[in-house]
Short mmCIF file of C-alpha atoms in Angstrom, two decimals:
data_model
loop_
_atom_site.label_atom_id
_atom_site.label_comp_id
_atom_site.label_asym_id
_atom_site.label_seq_id
_atom_site.Cartn_x
_atom_site.Cartn_y
_atom_site.Cartn_z
CA MET A 1 -23.02 -12.95 -1.38
CA ARG A 2 -23.44 -16.63 -0.39
CA PHE A 3 -21.49 -17.34 2.83
CA CYS A 4 -22.09 -13.70 4.29
CA SER A 5 -26.14 -12.44 4.93
CA ARG A 6 -27.11 -9.63 4.45
CA SER A 7 -29.12 -8.93 7.79
CA ALA A 8 -24.85 -9.55 9.30
CA LYS A 9 -23.66 -7.05 6.81
CA THR A 10 -26.07 -4.68 7.59
CA VAL A 11 -25.22 -4.85 12.00
CA PHE A 12 -22.01 -4.89 10.40
CA LEU A 13 -21.86 -1.31 8.83
CA LEU A 14 -23.75 -0.27 11.98
CA VAL A 15 -21.05 -0.62 13.71
CA LEU A 16 -18.98 0.37 11.11
CA CYS A 17 -20.79 4.38 11.20
CA PHE A 18 -20.11 4.56 14.81
CA LEU A 19 -16.92 3.93 15.23
CA LEU A 20 -16.74 6.39 11.82
CA PHE A 21 -18.32 8.53 13.54
CA LEU A 22 -17.39 8.65 16.83
CA PRO A 23 -14.80 11.72 16.17
CA SER A 24 -17.19 14.55 15.69
CA MET A 25 -18.45 13.43 19.08
CA ASN A 26 -15.09 14.60 20.05
CA LEU A 27 -14.47 11.64 22.05
CA SER A 28 -10.60 11.91 21.97
CA GLN A 29 -9.39 8.76 22.83
CA THR A 30 -5.10 10.03 22.53
CA GLN A 31 -3.45 9.89 24.36
CA GLU A 32 0.50 12.37 26.77
CA ARG A 33 3.32 10.39 26.11
CA PHE A 34 5.25 12.39 28.85
CA PRO A 35 3.65 15.06 31.53
CA LYS A 36 2.36 18.39 30.79
CA PRO A 37 5.16 20.84 29.93
CA ASP A 38 4.27 24.09 32.44
CA PHE A 39 3.84 26.45 29.87
CA GLN A 40 3.72 30.00 31.24
CA SER A 41 3.12 32.09 27.64
CA GLY A 42 -0.42 31.74 28.03
CA TYR A 43 -0.51 29.53 24.87
CA THR A 44 -3.15 26.83 24.56
CA ARG A 45 -1.52 23.11 24.24
CA PRO A 46 -2.60 20.87 21.16
CA ASP A 47 -4.15 17.54 21.35
CA LEU A 48 -1.64 14.92 20.06
CA LEU A 49 -2.79 12.65 17.22
CA THR A 50 -0.02 10.29 17.72
CA PRO A 51 -0.63 6.45 19.60
CA THR A 52 1.18 6.19 23.34
CA PRO A 53 4.08 4.14 22.71
CA ARG A 54 3.96 0.11 22.79
CA SER A 55 7.00 -1.77 24.95
CA GLN A 56 8.96 -4.26 23.20
CA LEU A 57 6.72 -6.85 24.37
CA LEU A 58 3.06 -5.46 23.26
CA GLU A 59 5.04 -4.74 19.82
CA TYR A 60 6.32 -8.44 19.38
CA LEU A 61 2.53 -9.10 20.24
CA ASP A 62 1.27 -6.98 17.03
CA VAL A 63 4.04 -8.83 15.35
CA LEU A 64 2.02 -12.70 16.31
CA VAL A 65 -1.33 -11.46 15.90
CA LEU A 66 0.00 -10.25 12.15
CA LEU A 67 1.64 -13.87 11.40
CA VAL A 68 -1.34 -15.68 12.90
CA ALA A 69 -3.69 -13.21 10.79
CA LEU A 70 -1.53 -14.12 8.16
CA ALA A 71 -1.32 -17.51 8.85
CA LEU A 72 -5.20 -18.09 9.62
CA ALA A 73 -5.74 -15.95 6.54
CA THR A 74 -3.83 -18.19 3.80
CA TYR A 75 -5.72 -21.44 5.66
CA PHE A 76 -9.15 -19.52 5.05
CA ALA A 77 -8.92 -19.00 1.30
CA HIS A 78 -6.30 -22.12 0.24
CA LYS A 79 -7.89 -24.38 2.39
CA LEU A 80 -10.92 -24.53 3.32
CA ARG A 81 -11.98 -21.70 0.42
CA SER A 82 -14.60 -19.91 2.75
CA ARG A 83 -15.03 -16.27 2.25
CA ARG A 84 -17.29 -16.34 5.74
CA LYS A 85 -14.33 -17.20 7.98
CA LEU A 86 -11.97 -14.88 6.08
CA PHE A 87 -14.60 -11.89 7.25
CA VAL A 88 -14.47 -12.43 10.55
CA LEU A 89 -11.37 -12.21 10.39
CA MET A 90 -11.40 -9.26 8.55
CA VAL A 91 -13.25 -7.77 11.16
CA PHE A 92 -11.09 -8.54 13.91
CA SER A 93 -8.01 -7.09 12.13
CA LEU A 94 -9.74 -3.69 11.62
CA ILE A 95 -10.09 -3.64 15.15
CA TYR A 96 -7.11 -4.52 16.06
CA PHE A 97 -4.72 -3.29 13.19
CA GLY A 98 -7.38 -0.52 12.82
CA PHE A 99 -9.10 0.75 16.10
CA PHE A 100 -6.94 -1.46 18.78
CA ARG A 101 -3.53 -0.39 16.99
CA LYS A 102 -4.39 2.92 16.02
CA GLY A 103 -2.93 1.89 12.60
CA CYS A 104 0.74 1.82 13.85
CA VAL A 105 2.41 0.26 12.62
CA CYS A 106 1.05 -1.05 9.14
CA SER A 107 2.97 -2.34 6.42
CA ILE A 108 1.88 0.19 4.20
CA GLY A 109 3.88 2.90 6.49
CA ALA A 110 7.03 0.36 6.86
CA ILE A 111 7.54 0.73 2.84
CA GLN A 112 8.71 4.51 4.98
CA ASN A 113 10.50 3.32 7.33
CA VAL A 114 12.32 0.78 6.00
CA GLY A 115 13.34 3.26 2.76
CA TYR A 116 14.38 5.91 5.26
CA ALA A 117 16.53 3.24 7.16
CA ILE A 118 18.04 2.71 3.30
CA PHE A 119 18.68 6.20 2.76
CA ASN A 120 20.09 7.70 6.00
CA SER A 121 22.70 5.18 8.02
CA GLY A 122 21.99 6.56 11.00
CA TYR A 123 18.52 5.07 11.43
CA ALA A 124 17.61 1.43 13.15
CA VAL A 125 14.25 0.75 12.41
CA PRO A 126 12.96 -1.32 14.76
CA LEU A 127 12.71 -5.34 14.39
CA THR A 128 9.08 -5.22 14.62
CA VAL A 129 8.51 -2.44 11.51
CA ILE A 130 11.12 -4.65 9.64
CA ILE A 131 9.02 -7.73 10.38
CA PHE A 132 5.49 -6.27 9.44
CA PHE A 133 7.60 -4.54 6.06
CA ILE A 134 8.76 -7.85 5.14
CA LEU A 135 6.37 -10.44 6.53
CA PRO A 136 3.57 -10.04 4.09
CA LEU A 137 5.35 -9.49 1.46
CA VAL A 138 7.20 -13.16 2.08
CA PHE A 139 3.68 -14.74 2.16
CA THR A 140 2.81 -13.44 -0.35
CA LEU A 141 5.07 -14.60 -2.32
CA PHE A 142 4.33 -18.21 -2.11
CA PHE A 143 0.51 -17.74 -1.25
CA GLY A 144 -0.71 -14.91 -3.23
CA ARG A 145 -1.83 -11.43 -1.58
CA THR A 146 -4.31 -13.29 1.73
CA PHE A 147 -2.53 -10.29 3.86
CA CYS A 148 -4.90 -7.45 1.38
CA ALA A 149 -8.46 -9.71 1.64
CA ALA A 150 -8.27 -9.88 5.45
CA VAL A 151 -4.97 -8.56 7.51
CA CYS A 152 -4.93 -5.27 6.13
CA PRO A 153 -7.07 -2.72 8.16
CA LEU A 154 -6.67 0.04 5.33
CA GLY A 155 -8.15 -2.63 3.13
CA ALA A 156 -10.85 -3.90 5.93
CA VAL A 157 -12.54 -0.69 5.92
CA GLN A 158 -13.42 -0.67 2.32
CA ASP A 159 -14.16 -3.17 1.45
CA ALA A 160 -16.97 -3.61 4.66
CA VAL A 161 -18.20 -0.34 2.78
CA VAL A 162 -18.53 -3.04 -0.14
CA LEU A 163 -22.64 -1.85 -1.55
CA LYS A 164 -22.97 -2.01 -4.46
CA PRO A 165 -19.32 -2.67 -6.70
CA THR A 166 -19.40 -1.33 -10.33
CA LYS A 167 -16.67 -2.30 -13.17
CA VAL A 168 -14.70 0.47 -13.67
CA PRO A 169 -13.46 -0.33 -17.74
CA ALA A 170 -10.61 -1.87 -18.60
CA TRP A 171 -8.78 1.21 -20.12
CA LEU A 172 -9.72 3.42 -16.74
CA ALA A 173 -8.54 0.99 -14.63
CA GLU A 174 -5.17 -0.27 -16.44
CA VAL A 175 -4.05 4.13 -16.38
CA LEU A 176 -5.53 4.90 -12.53
CA GLY A 177 -2.98 1.53 -11.81
CA ILE A 178 0.04 3.94 -13.23
CA LEU A 179 -0.98 6.50 -9.87
CA PRO A 180 0.47 3.46 -7.18
CA TYR A 181 3.36 3.76 -8.69
CA ILE A 182 3.58 7.69 -8.82
CA TYR A 183 2.87 7.02 -4.88
CA LEU A 184 5.19 4.07 -4.44
CA GLY A 185 7.99 6.27 -6.57
CA LEU A 186 6.91 10.02 -4.39
CA ALA A 187 7.12 8.33 -0.72
CA VAL A 188 10.99 6.88 -1.14
CA LEU A 189 11.71 10.50 -3.26
CA PHE A 190 10.52 11.90 0.28
CA VAL A 191 11.89 9.54 2.05
CA ALA A 192 15.30 9.85 0.77
CA THR A 193 15.94 13.47 1.13
CA GLY A 194 13.76 13.69 4.15
CA ALA A 195 11.15 15.48 3.51
CA GLY A 196 8.08 13.78 4.68
CA PHE A 197 6.18 10.04 5.60
CA ILE A 198 3.51 11.11 3.26
CA ILE A 199 2.04 7.87 3.49
CA CYS A 200 1.14 8.13 6.84
CA GLN A 201 0.51 12.23 6.32
CA TYR A 202 -1.98 11.34 3.57
CA ASP A 203 -3.44 8.03 5.03
CA PRO A 204 -7.11 8.68 4.48
CA PHE A 205 -8.01 6.34 7.05
CA ILE A 206 -6.43 7.02 10.14
CA GLY A 207 -8.60 9.81 10.89
CA PHE A 208 -11.26 7.53 11.78
CA PHE A 209 -9.22 4.88 13.27
CA ARG A 210 -7.33 7.35 16.28
CA PHE A 211 -10.76 9.08 16.18
CA GLY A 212 -9.47 12.43 15.35
CA ALA A 213 -7.92 14.27 12.23
CA SER A 214 -7.83 16.96 10.68
CA PHE A 215 -10.81 17.88 8.80
CA ASN A 216 -9.66 17.91 5.09
CA MET A 217 -8.36 14.54 6.05
CA MET A 218 -11.33 12.88 7.04
CA ILE A 219 -13.31 14.60 4.04
CA PHE A 220 -10.52 12.95 2.03
CA GLY A 221 -11.10 9.51 3.99
CA ALA A 222 -14.90 9.90 4.07
CA SER A 223 -14.53 10.30 0.09
CA ILE A 224 -12.95 7.47 -0.46
CA LEU A 225 -15.31 5.21 1.57
CA LEU A 226 -17.69 6.62 -0.38
CA LEU A 227 -16.17 5.94 -3.31
CA GLY A 228 -15.89 2.80 -1.86
CA THR A 229 -19.61 2.02 -1.85
CA VAL A 230 -19.56 1.95 -5.68
CA VAL A 231 -16.07 1.38 -6.98
CA ALA A 232 -14.64 -1.82 -4.33
CA ARG A 233 -11.65 -0.45 -3.21
CA PRO A 234 -10.96 1.84 -4.47
CA TYR A 235 -7.62 3.12 -2.22
CA CYS A 236 -5.98 -0.68 -2.60
CA ARG A 237 -6.57 -0.53 -6.07
CA PHE A 238 -5.25 3.07 -7.52
CA LEU A 239 -3.71 4.44 -5.14
CA CYS A 240 -1.76 1.96 -1.80
CA PRO A 241 1.61 1.86 -2.91
CA TYR A 242 2.41 -1.33 -0.76
CA GLY A 243 0.10 -3.11 -3.09
CA VAL A 244 2.63 -2.64 -5.74
CA LEU A 245 4.99 -4.86 -4.60
CA LEU A 246 2.16 -7.12 -3.81
CA ASN A 247 1.82 -7.15 -7.14
CA TRP A 248 5.01 -7.91 -7.73
CA MET A 249 4.76 -10.84 -5.21
CA SER A 250 1.99 -12.28 -5.92
CA ARG A 251 2.71 -12.70 -9.64
CA LEU A 252 5.49 -14.93 -8.67
CA SER A 253 3.63 -16.71 -5.86
CA ARG A 254 4.40 -20.18 -5.49
CA TRP A 255 0.53 -21.43 -4.72
CA HIS A 256 -2.32 -18.81 -5.63
CA VAL A 257 -6.46 -19.66 -4.73
CA LYS A 258 -8.22 -19.99 -8.07
CA ILE A 259 -11.79 -19.82 -9.16
CA THR A 260 -12.20 -23.45 -9.45
CA PRO A 261 -10.96 -26.26 -6.49
CA THR A 262 -11.49 -28.67 -8.77
CA GLU A 263 -11.53 -28.20 -13.26
CA CYS A 264 -13.31 -24.67 -14.79
CA ASN A 265 -15.98 -25.78 -17.42
CA LYS A 266 -16.57 -22.17 -18.34
CA CYS A 267 -20.00 -21.91 -17.93
CA ARG A 268 -18.62 -17.98 -17.04
CA LEU A 269 -21.07 -18.19 -14.17
CA CYS A 270 -17.74 -16.48 -12.22
CA GLU A 271 -16.74 -13.68 -14.56
CA GLU A 272 -19.07 -10.57 -12.77
CA SER A 273 -17.94 -11.92 -9.14
CA CYS A 274 -15.14 -10.08 -8.91
CA PRO A 275 -16.01 -6.49 -7.90
CA PHE A 276 -12.24 -5.08 -8.25
CA GLY A 277 -12.14 -7.71 -11.98
CA ALA A 278 -9.06 -9.44 -11.20
CA ILE A 279 -10.78 -12.36 -13.35
CA LYS A 280 -8.67 -13.21 -16.08
CA THR A 281 -11.38 -15.00 -19.28
CA PRO A 282 -10.31 -17.29 -21.42
CA ASN A 283 -9.36 -16.47 -24.86
CA GLU A 284 -7.80 -16.59 -28.55
CA PRO A 285 -4.74 -14.08 -29.03
CA ARG A 286 -6.12 -12.99 -32.82
CA TYR A 287 -3.38 -10.58 -34.05
CA GLN A 288 -5.17 -7.03 -35.93
CA GLY A 289 -3.43 -7.67 -39.35
CA SER A 290 -0.58 -9.51 -40.01
CA LYS A 291 1.69 -11.02 -37.07
CA GLU A 292 4.92 -8.76 -38.67
CA LYS A 293 3.36 -5.32 -38.11
CA THR A 294 2.29 -6.82 -34.41
CA VAL A 295 5.60 -8.07 -33.89
CA LYS A 296 6.79 -4.76 -35.27
CA SER A 297 5.00 -2.90 -32.70
CA LEU A 298 6.48 -4.72 -30.11
CA ALA A 299 10.24 -3.67 -31.39
CA ALA A 300 9.02 -0.30 -31.56
CA LEU A 301 7.67 0.10 -28.02
CA LEU A 302 11.20 -2.28 -27.07
CA VAL A 303 13.42 0.00 -28.77
CA MET A 304 11.39 2.40 -26.96
CA LEU A 305 11.69 1.97 -23.63
CA PRO A 306 14.49 4.02 -23.32
CA LEU A 307 13.02 7.49 -24.35
CA PHE A 308 10.35 6.63 -21.45
CA ILE A 309 12.45 6.19 -19.46
CA GLY A 310 14.71 9.10 -20.21
CA GLY A 311 11.80 11.45 -20.75
CA GLY A 312 10.17 10.69 -17.76
CA GLY A 313 13.33 10.82 -15.12
CA TRP A 314 14.03 14.63 -17.80
CA ILE A 315 10.16 15.63 -16.71
CA VAL A 316 10.08 14.67 -13.18
CA SER A 317 13.69 16.37 -12.55
CA ARG A 318 12.30 19.92 -13.94
CA LEU A 319 9.85 19.18 -10.57
CA ASP A 320 12.43 19.80 -8.52
CA GLU A 321 11.75 22.79 -6.55
CA SER A 322 8.07 22.73 -6.11
CA LEU A 323 8.60 19.20 -4.83
CA SER A 324 11.44 20.57 -2.57
CA ARG A 325 8.99 22.71 -0.26
CA GLN A 326 7.41 20.41 0.83
CA HIS A 327 10.52 19.93 2.74
CA PHE A 328 10.53 21.44 6.02
CA THR A 329 14.22 23.46 5.59
CA VAL A 330 13.23 24.56 1.95
CA SER A 331 10.02 25.99 2.69
CA LEU A 332 11.73 27.32 6.48
CA ALA A 333 14.19 29.49 3.58
CA GLU A 334 11.86 30.51 1.29
CA GLN A 335 9.87 31.79 4.32
CA ILE A 336 13.04 33.24 5.25
CA LEU A 337 13.69 35.08 2.25
CA LEU A 338 9.99 35.95 1.99
CA GLU A 339 10.18 37.71 5.40
CA GLU A 340 13.19 39.75 4.63
CA ARG A 341 12.23 40.62 1.16
CA GLY A 342 9.25 42.02 2.71
CA GLU A 343 7.34 39.84 0.55
CA SER A 344 5.94 38.38 3.18
CA THR A 345 4.53 40.78 5.95
CA VAL A 346 3.28 37.77 8.56
CA LEU A 347 6.47 36.29 10.80
CA THR A 348 5.76 32.45 11.25
CA GLU A 349 6.07 30.48 13.98
CA GLU A 350 8.79 28.47 12.48
CA THR A 351 11.00 31.45 11.24
CA LYS A 352 10.42 32.70 14.66
CA ALA A 353 11.86 30.17 16.19
CA TYR A 354 14.60 29.71 13.96
CA ARG A 355 16.43 33.06 14.08
CA ALA A 356 15.99 32.70 17.91
CA SER A 357 17.74 29.71 17.16
CA GLY A 358 20.18 32.10 16.59
CA LYS A 359 21.76 29.61 14.03
CA PRO A 360 23.54 31.86 10.69
CA ARG A 361 21.36 31.66 8.11
CA GLU A 362 23.37 31.43 5.25
CA GLU A 363 23.98 27.99 6.68
CA LEU A 364 19.73 27.62 6.24
CA PHE A 365 20.16 28.48 2.72
CA GLN A 366 23.21 26.44 2.01
CA GLU A 367 20.93 23.25 3.05
CA ALA A 368 18.38 24.20 1.36
CA VAL A 369 19.85 24.28 -2.11
CA SER A 370 21.29 20.47 -1.42
CA ILE A 371 18.35 19.62 -0.62
CA GLN A 372 17.04 21.01 -3.81
CA GLU A 373 19.74 18.81 -5.70
CA LYS A 374 18.51 15.66 -3.99
CA PHE A 375 15.24 16.37 -5.38
CA ARG A 376 16.46 17.27 -8.54
CA LEU A 377 18.64 13.85 -8.79
CA GLY A 378 16.11 11.66 -7.26
CA GLY A 379 13.64 13.59 -9.62
CA TRP A 380 15.29 11.57 -12.36
CA PHE A 381 15.09 8.30 -10.70
CA LEU A 382 11.56 8.77 -9.72
CA GLY A 383 10.78 10.28 -13.91
CA GLY A 384 12.94 7.25 -14.69
CA PHE A 385 10.47 4.29 -13.01
CA ILE A 386 7.28 5.98 -13.59
CA GLY A 387 8.28 5.82 -17.78
CA LEU A 388 9.71 2.25 -17.25
CA ILE A 389 6.43 1.22 -15.53
CA LEU A 390 4.32 3.05 -17.98
CA GLY A 391 6.65 1.80 -21.47
CA LEU A 392 6.48 -1.60 -19.49
CA LYS A 393 2.48 -1.60 -19.76
CA LEU A 394 2.48 -0.46 -23.02
CA LEU A 395 4.39 -3.28 -23.65
CA ASN A 396 2.04 -5.83 -21.57
CA LEU A 397 -1.05 -4.43 -23.81
CA SER A 398 0.91 -5.04 -27.04
CA VAL A 399 1.81 -8.99 -25.90
CA LEU A 400 -1.39 -11.41 -26.95
CA ARG A 401 -1.54 -14.28 -24.50
CA ARG A 402 -3.93 -17.27 -24.86
CA GLN A 403 -5.65 -17.98 -21.86
CA LEU A 404 -7.80 -21.33 -22.00
CA GLU A 405 -9.94 -20.43 -18.38
CA TYR A 406 -11.28 -19.12 -16.33
CA ASP A 407 -8.68 -17.33 -13.74
CA VAL A 408 -7.61 -15.11 -11.31
CA ASP A 409 -5.47 -12.51 -12.48
CA THR A 410 -2.02 -13.02 -9.48
CA GLY A 411 -0.82 -9.68 -9.94
CA THR A 412 -4.16 -7.84 -8.36
CA CYS A 413 -6.55 -10.25 -7.70
CA LEU A 414 -6.77 -10.18 -2.78
CA SER A 415 -7.35 -13.83 -2.21
CA CYS A 416 -11.05 -12.74 -0.63
CA GLY A 417 -12.60 -15.61 -1.81
CA ARG A 418 -15.96 -13.91 -3.93
CA CYS A 419 -15.62 -15.66 -5.87
CA PHE A 420 -15.94 -19.43 -4.90
CA ALA A 421 -19.22 -19.05 -4.14
CA TYR A 422 -19.64 -18.97 -7.93
CA CYS A 423 -18.13 -22.00 -9.57
CA PRO A 424 -20.57 -25.56 -10.15
CA PHE A 425 -17.33 -27.35 -8.44
CA GLU A 426 -17.26 -25.59 -4.89
CA HIS A 427 -20.43 -26.77 -4.58
CA VAL A 428 -19.69 -30.02 -5.43
CA ARG A 429 -16.71 -29.60 -3.57
CA LEU A 430 -19.18 -29.02 -0.16
CA GLY A 431 -21.56 -31.94 -1.21
CA LEU A 432 -23.97 -29.65 -2.16
CA ILE A 433 -24.38 -30.69 -5.93
CA THR A 434 -23.39 -33.85 -7.92
CA PRO A 435 -20.52 -33.51 -10.69
CA GLU A 436 -23.49 -34.35 -13.26
CA GLU A 437 -25.49 -30.90 -11.93
CA ALA A 438 -21.78 -28.82 -11.72
CA ALA A 439 -21.35 -30.19 -15.55
CA ALA A 440 -24.41 -29.74 -16.90
CA GLN A 441 -24.61 -26.24 -15.04
CA GLY A 442 -22.05 -25.06 -18.29
CA ALA A 443 -25.15 -26.47 -20.79
CA ARG A 444 -27.87 -24.74 -18.92
CA ASP A 445 -25.87 -21.41 -19.21
CA PRO A 446 -26.77 -20.63 -23.23
CA GLU A 447 -24.37 -18.27 -24.24
CA ALA A 448 -21.66 -20.81 -22.75
CA ARG A 449 -23.03 -23.42 -24.17
CA GLU A 450 -22.74 -21.68 -27.75
CA LYS A 451 -19.93 -20.88 -26.53
CA ASN A 452 -18.10 -23.88 -26.21
CA GLU A 453 -19.58 -24.81 -28.85
CA ASN A 454 -17.94 -22.72 -30.92
CA GLU A 455 -14.68 -23.48 -29.53
CA ASN A 456 -15.33 -27.32 -30.07
CA VAL A 457 -15.87 -26.00 -33.87
CA MET B 1 2.06 -27.19 -30.71
CA ASN B 2 0.62 -28.68 -27.43
CA PHE B 3 4.83 -29.13 -26.99
CA LYS B 4 5.37 -25.75 -27.50
CA ILE B 5 2.97 -24.43 -25.14
CA GLU B 6 4.52 -26.87 -22.64
CA GLU B 7 7.69 -25.70 -23.33
CA ILE B 8 6.65 -22.72 -22.94
CA GLU B 9 5.22 -22.59 -19.06
CA ASN B 10 8.49 -24.58 -18.06
CA ARG B 11 9.90 -22.41 -18.86
CA ARG B 12 8.02 -19.25 -17.06
CA GLU B 13 7.75 -21.78 -13.95
CA PHE B 14 11.78 -21.81 -13.72
CA LEU B 15 11.82 -18.44 -14.52
CA LYS B 16 9.05 -17.57 -11.79
CA LYS B 17 10.51 -20.02 -9.56
CA SER B 18 13.96 -18.10 -10.07
CA THR B 19 12.66 -14.81 -9.52
CA ARG B 20 10.90 -16.15 -6.59
CA THR B 21 13.93 -16.82 -4.83
CA LEU B 22 16.14 -14.03 -5.92
CA ALA B 23 13.11 -12.34 -4.21
CA LEU B 24 13.64 -14.56 -0.47
CA GLY B 25 16.83 -13.94 -0.84
CA GLY B 26 16.29 -10.37 -1.26
CA PHE B 27 14.16 -10.04 1.50
CA VAL B 28 16.42 -12.16 4.08
CA LEU B 29 19.06 -9.89 3.24
CA LEU B 30 17.20 -6.73 3.41
CA GLY B 31 15.63 -7.55 6.35
CA GLY B 32 19.00 -9.14 7.65
CA PHE B 33 20.85 -5.96 7.28
CA LEU B 34 18.59 -3.48 8.71
CA GLY B 35 18.10 -5.47 11.93
CA MET B 36 21.58 -6.03 12.78
CA ARG B 37 22.12 -1.94 12.05
CA ARG B 38 22.53 -0.36 15.24
CA SER B 39 21.44 3.07 15.75
CA ASP B 40 23.78 5.55 16.00
CA GLY B 41 21.71 7.27 18.39
CA GLU B 42 20.24 10.37 16.36
CA ASN B 43 17.00 8.84 15.18
CA SER B 44 16.79 5.64 16.48
CA ALA B 45 13.54 4.65 17.93
CA SER B 46 11.69 7.93 16.35
CA SER B 47 9.65 6.22 13.72
CA CYS B 48 8.58 9.33 13.07
CA ALA B 49 11.19 11.46 13.94
CA LEU B 50 10.41 13.07 9.82
CA ASN B 51 8.57 15.75 9.09
CA LEU B 52 8.25 17.67 12.77
CA PRO B 53 9.47 22.00 12.44
CA CYS B 54 12.11 21.58 14.61
CA ARG B 55 13.92 19.42 14.20
CA ASP B 56 17.06 20.61 13.32
CA CYS B 57 17.04 23.38 15.59
CA ALA B 58 19.76 23.83 17.67
CA SER B 59 17.35 25.00 20.80
CA LEU B 60 15.08 22.85 20.94
CA SER B 61 16.25 21.84 24.00
CA ARG B 62 14.78 24.71 26.42
CA CYS B 63 12.97 26.14 23.41
CA GLN B 64 9.32 27.26 25.01
CA GLU B 65 6.93 26.78 21.07
CA PRO B 66 3.96 24.65 21.52
CA ARG B 67 4.66 23.71 18.08
CA ALA B 68 8.12 22.19 19.55
CA LEU B 69 6.26 19.86 21.92
CA PRO B 70 6.45 16.80 19.22
CA SER B 71 9.52 17.56 18.70
CA LYS B 72 10.88 17.66 22.46
CA GLN B 73 9.16 14.32 23.13
CA ASN B 74 10.81 12.13 19.80
CA GLU B 75 13.87 13.90 21.65
CA ASP B 76 12.90 12.71 25.18
CA PHE B 77 11.89 9.14 23.59
CA ALA B 78 15.06 8.23 21.50
CA GLN B 79 16.98 9.69 24.71
CA GLY B 80 15.04 7.43 26.80
CA PHE B 81 15.42 5.08 24.44
CA GLU B 82 18.56 4.92 24.53
CA ASN B 83 19.53 4.87 28.30
CA GLU B 84 16.97 1.67 28.47
CA LYS B 85 19.13 0.06 26.32
CA ARG B 86 21.89 0.46 27.79
#
């Protein structure tokens, strides 16, 4: 880490640890939206964990901050190629969008608001939420994932704890890489059926940002951070549903950061620099066996693609009962049924409140059945989507692509700028060494020299 | 051979450019469609209206249960927002 001194990072980690452990000191910062109601029943009112609503003007200020942060991140990554400046901006984003704004509104969670608005014509999603959802995607479409590099607070909190990153084996990264698609599909299914906002519900870091969450979520968040010390940004790479969309957009990006500012002399110095495994190494496509055989297996996979889609749809649609239990109406109907059958002796607050409402039980059961049907139909789409992704991943693995030099994988590269300092031509750009010295870097590395010679032969 | 690689690169670039334009158009349409939408009142403003136990309960407004509090607040907030808009 040339740009970021070790001592500065240690100080930052200490401050971060202090902030993360504040919840255990019971320093609740949550505020009430309205005056306390006067309960006569002796209940102790539970603490609220949601942040206070902001005025419209301040919400637009958030949008402005997002826009400026995205523009700065892009400028630092593309023009200045400065890891240090990206790191400073990342700390600012963590403080502003994370601890100050308490992680809300965030682009990741906005998926659900937008999804809910698409499936529910009666829901008017606030304009600021729409902008929070679309703006990072548009930036990514042109400049790559600069949002992940220095603007996303969830990414920032993980990036700050990367201490000794280890390389995740390619096969494991491919397998785990399917999880964000499943998570995204589930999140959309849950908002489409009105079951809930699971991305917010299971956000591992929101408890830290708001200085309070359930014990389980705090443990989950702490585990992710602990894992993040050795596996860089595990949530971003293997869970983040917004990352799926950013990955797609980044593949189409007009301009994307490159490891080298000029040319690649294949010195291999950058090979191990990326903790996210987002560097593509030069290769020469070699067919295992005959070319015809490879083409045949590719054709077989293409034919099997509809089977993957259909099979996935069938499997997930079978899970409708267990998935629909996450919907409040279905779980309430089941609980009432259990209580009526005498299988549950303890009456819950929800069932007591429902009975007090005077609504007929048949109405509830009918609604529960209709929700279950929605889950069955949605299960077909979700399973089909997962099957399609699985099939496309297999197809992608079967396609052999020629790679001439070291370059970033535009889909998975987070534009963090860690690799810049490893390129000798970056040092030339900064005026630290001469072009001749940079050209000699590759020759000094015995492995690179041998590899270059073989390639030249 | 080089010509072939160039051809493939050009084709890839063309496809990327077309898809990028389509995606950008999609975002503009989506943003416009959702941004222009006016609420019918029920769920507007409360961006976290889901996942609350008594969302659909008829007696929510007079309910004394503590767990109904967040739902009531959301409803009040939504109504307040609507009044403010008017």
